[in-house]
Short mmCIF file of C-alpha atoms in Angstrom, two decimals:
data_model
loop_
_atom_site.label_atom_id
_atom_site.label_comp_id
_atom_site.label_asym_id
_atom_site.label_seq_id
_atom_site.Cartn_x
_atom_site.Cartn_y
_atom_site.Cartn_z
CA ARG A 1 59.11 87.59 90.28
CA ASP A 2 60.09 91.12 89.29
CA LEU A 3 63.63 91.34 87.89
CA ASP A 4 65.20 94.76 88.00
CA ILE A 5 68.65 94.80 86.43
CA TYR A 6 69.38 98.25 87.77
CA ALA A 7 68.71 97.43 91.42
CA THR A 8 71.39 96.50 94.00
CA GLY A 9 72.60 93.01 93.24
CA GLY A 10 71.27 93.22 89.68
CA LEU A 11 72.98 92.90 86.33
CA THR A 12 74.68 96.28 86.45
CA GLU A 13 76.50 95.33 89.65
CA ASP A 14 77.50 91.99 88.08
CA VAL A 15 78.84 93.72 84.96
CA PHE A 16 80.85 96.12 87.13
CA PHE A 17 82.51 93.28 89.11
CA LEU A 18 83.00 91.16 85.98
CA SER A 19 84.85 94.02 84.37
CA LEU A 20 87.02 94.45 87.45
CA SER A 21 87.93 90.86 87.55
CA GLY A 22 88.41 90.59 83.82
CA GLY A 23 90.50 93.68 83.68
CA PHE A 24 92.83 93.05 86.59
CA VAL A 25 92.80 89.38 87.59
CA THR A 26 94.17 88.16 84.24
CA PRO A 27 97.20 90.49 84.24
CA ILE A 28 97.92 89.62 87.88
CA ILE A 29 97.79 85.88 87.09
CA ARG A 30 100.10 86.45 84.07
CA PHE A 31 102.47 88.50 86.16
CA VAL A 32 102.57 86.07 89.12
CA ASP A 33 103.43 83.11 86.94
CA VAL A 34 103.90 79.91 88.87
CA THR A 35 106.04 78.30 86.19
CA TYR A 36 108.55 81.12 86.27
CA PHE A 37 108.99 80.86 90.03
CA ALA A 38 109.24 77.04 89.82
CA LYS A 39 111.88 77.41 87.12
CA ARG A 40 113.84 79.87 89.29
CA ILE A 41 113.76 77.43 92.21
CA LEU A 42 114.99 74.65 89.91
CA LEU A 43 117.68 76.96 88.51
CA PHE A 44 118.80 77.80 92.11
CA TRP A 45 119.06 74.05 92.83
CA ARG A 46 120.93 73.41 89.58
CA ASP A 47 123.44 76.21 90.14
CA LYS A 48 125.05 74.41 93.03
CA PRO A 49 128.64 73.49 92.18
CA GLU A 50 128.17 69.80 92.76
CA GLN A 51 125.06 69.76 90.47
CA LYS A 52 126.82 71.68 87.61
CA LEU A 53 129.25 68.78 87.22
CA LYS A 54 126.39 66.36 86.43
CA ILE A 55 124.75 68.33 83.69
CA ASN A 56 126.06 69.16 80.15
CA GLN A 57 126.27 72.63 78.71
CA PHE A 58 123.27 72.33 76.40
CA ALA A 59 120.98 71.38 79.30
CA LEU A 60 122.43 74.17 81.46
CA ASN A 61 121.81 76.72 78.75
CA LYS A 62 118.18 75.45 78.35
CA HIS A 63 117.63 75.85 82.07
CA HIS A 64 119.04 79.39 82.11
CA ALA A 65 116.87 80.44 79.19
CA GLY A 66 113.65 82.34 80.14
CA ILE A 67 110.14 81.01 79.88
CA LYS A 68 108.32 81.05 76.55
CA PHE A 69 106.41 84.25 75.81
CA ASP A 70 102.84 83.59 74.82
CA LEU A 71 101.74 86.10 72.21
CA ALA A 72 98.36 84.55 71.62
CA SER A 73 97.16 85.06 75.20
CA GLY A 74 97.72 88.76 74.83
CA TYR A 75 95.50 88.85 71.80
CA VAL A 76 92.78 86.88 73.50
CA TYR A 77 92.88 89.16 76.52
CA LEU A 78 92.66 92.24 74.30
CA MET A 79 89.70 90.93 72.31
CA LYS A 80 87.88 89.71 75.44
CA ILE A 81 88.17 93.09 77.15
CA TYR A 82 87.32 95.03 73.99
CA ILE A 83 84.19 92.99 73.12
CA PHE A 84 82.95 92.85 76.69
CA THR A 85 83.32 96.63 77.01
CA ARG A 86 81.60 97.35 73.74
CA PHE A 87 78.61 95.22 74.62
CA TYR A 88 78.08 96.46 78.18
CA ILE A 89 79.22 100.08 77.91
CA SER A 90 75.74 101.47 77.48
CA LEU A 91 74.59 99.64 80.62
CA GLN A 92 77.61 100.52 82.84
CA PRO A 93 79.77 103.34 81.34
CA ILE A 94 82.47 103.16 84.05
CA ILE A 95 83.72 99.89 82.57
CA ALA A 96 85.38 101.88 79.76
CA LEU A 97 87.73 103.33 82.33
CA ILE A 98 88.24 99.97 84.03
CA ALA A 99 88.98 98.41 80.65
CA LEU A 100 91.54 101.13 79.85
CA LEU A 101 93.30 100.71 83.20
CA GLY A 102 93.23 96.91 82.75
CA LEU A 103 94.83 97.24 79.32
CA LEU A 104 97.50 99.52 80.61
CA PHE A 105 98.17 97.14 83.49
CA MET A 106 98.38 94.21 81.04
CA TYR A 107 100.68 96.20 78.74
CA TRP A 108 103.14 96.95 81.53
CA GLY A 109 102.96 93.38 82.83
CA GLU A 110 103.58 91.88 79.33
CA LYS A 111 106.41 94.31 78.73
CA PHE A 112 108.07 93.26 81.99
CA MET A 113 107.50 89.58 81.18
CA LEU A 114 108.99 89.94 77.74
CA LEU A 115 112.00 91.98 78.70
CA GLN A 116 112.86 90.42 82.05
CA ARG A 117 111.57 86.89 82.29
CA SER A 118 111.04 85.43 78.79
CA THR A 119 112.98 84.33 75.86
CA ARG A 120 112.52 86.03 72.53
CA PRO A 121 109.19 84.86 71.10
CA PRO A 122 109.43 82.81 67.85
CA ASN A 123 108.58 84.46 64.60
CA GLY A 124 104.95 83.90 63.91
CA SER A 125 102.78 84.28 60.92
CA ASP A 126 100.37 87.14 60.18
CA ILE A 127 97.34 84.84 60.43
CA LEU A 128 96.61 85.64 64.07
CA SER A 129 97.15 89.39 63.61
CA ASN A 130 94.93 89.54 60.56
CA PHE A 131 92.18 87.51 62.23
CA MET A 132 92.20 89.74 65.27
CA SER A 133 92.06 92.88 63.12
CA GLN A 134 89.07 91.39 61.28
CA ILE A 135 87.28 90.86 64.59
CA LEU A 136 87.70 94.53 65.35
CA PHE A 137 85.38 95.38 62.45
CA PHE A 138 82.57 93.56 64.23
CA CYS A 139 82.85 95.55 67.43
CA PRO A 140 80.32 98.25 66.32
CA VAL A 141 77.88 95.31 65.96
CA PHE A 142 78.56 94.34 69.52
CA PHE A 143 78.05 97.90 70.67
CA SER A 144 74.75 98.16 68.74
CA LEU A 145 73.51 94.84 70.09
CA GLY A 146 74.33 95.92 73.61
CA SER A 147 72.63 99.28 73.20
CA LEU A 148 69.60 97.61 71.61
CA THR A 149 69.39 95.06 74.39
CA TRP A 150 69.34 97.62 77.20
CA ALA A 151 67.20 100.27 75.46
CA VAL A 152 64.58 98.13 73.73
CA PHE A 153 64.36 94.74 75.46
CA LEU A 154 64.97 95.92 79.05
CA PRO A 155 63.94 99.67 79.00
CA ASN A 156 62.92 99.93 82.66
CA GLY A 157 65.14 97.20 83.95
CA ASN A 158 62.45 94.55 83.51
CA PRO A 159 62.22 92.05 80.62
CA ARG A 160 59.37 92.55 78.27
#
């Protein structure tokens, strides 16, 4: 069977839709957080005057505090988008723009989550930041592998 990655329904179309879903679905899921809305419903139920008498101040403060802000998921999203874009950019150049828009969307969503819905994140160590910055040094390798794959192994859209 003749496999053409550039034809309709081929790999380039899959890469395009994967970049769309990877760029925008993750920020939307983070923004529409089910745990936040469940906590708000519970908070609405606990704020009734007859319920406030049954709970102590420490538990009431805990329920009024925001949800925990997850810093690691932001790093994972950033690396996933960056590595995916670097590998497939020579096959489908429009994904660079999609990745940029997805990162901006994630930035504004995370900023809103941090300032409006979450508690202050705990102080973390530099291990995660250092590890992620070390991964950035491998991204030219991912770009080279992607370019090599599409130019040498699949030059006409067919595997050799």
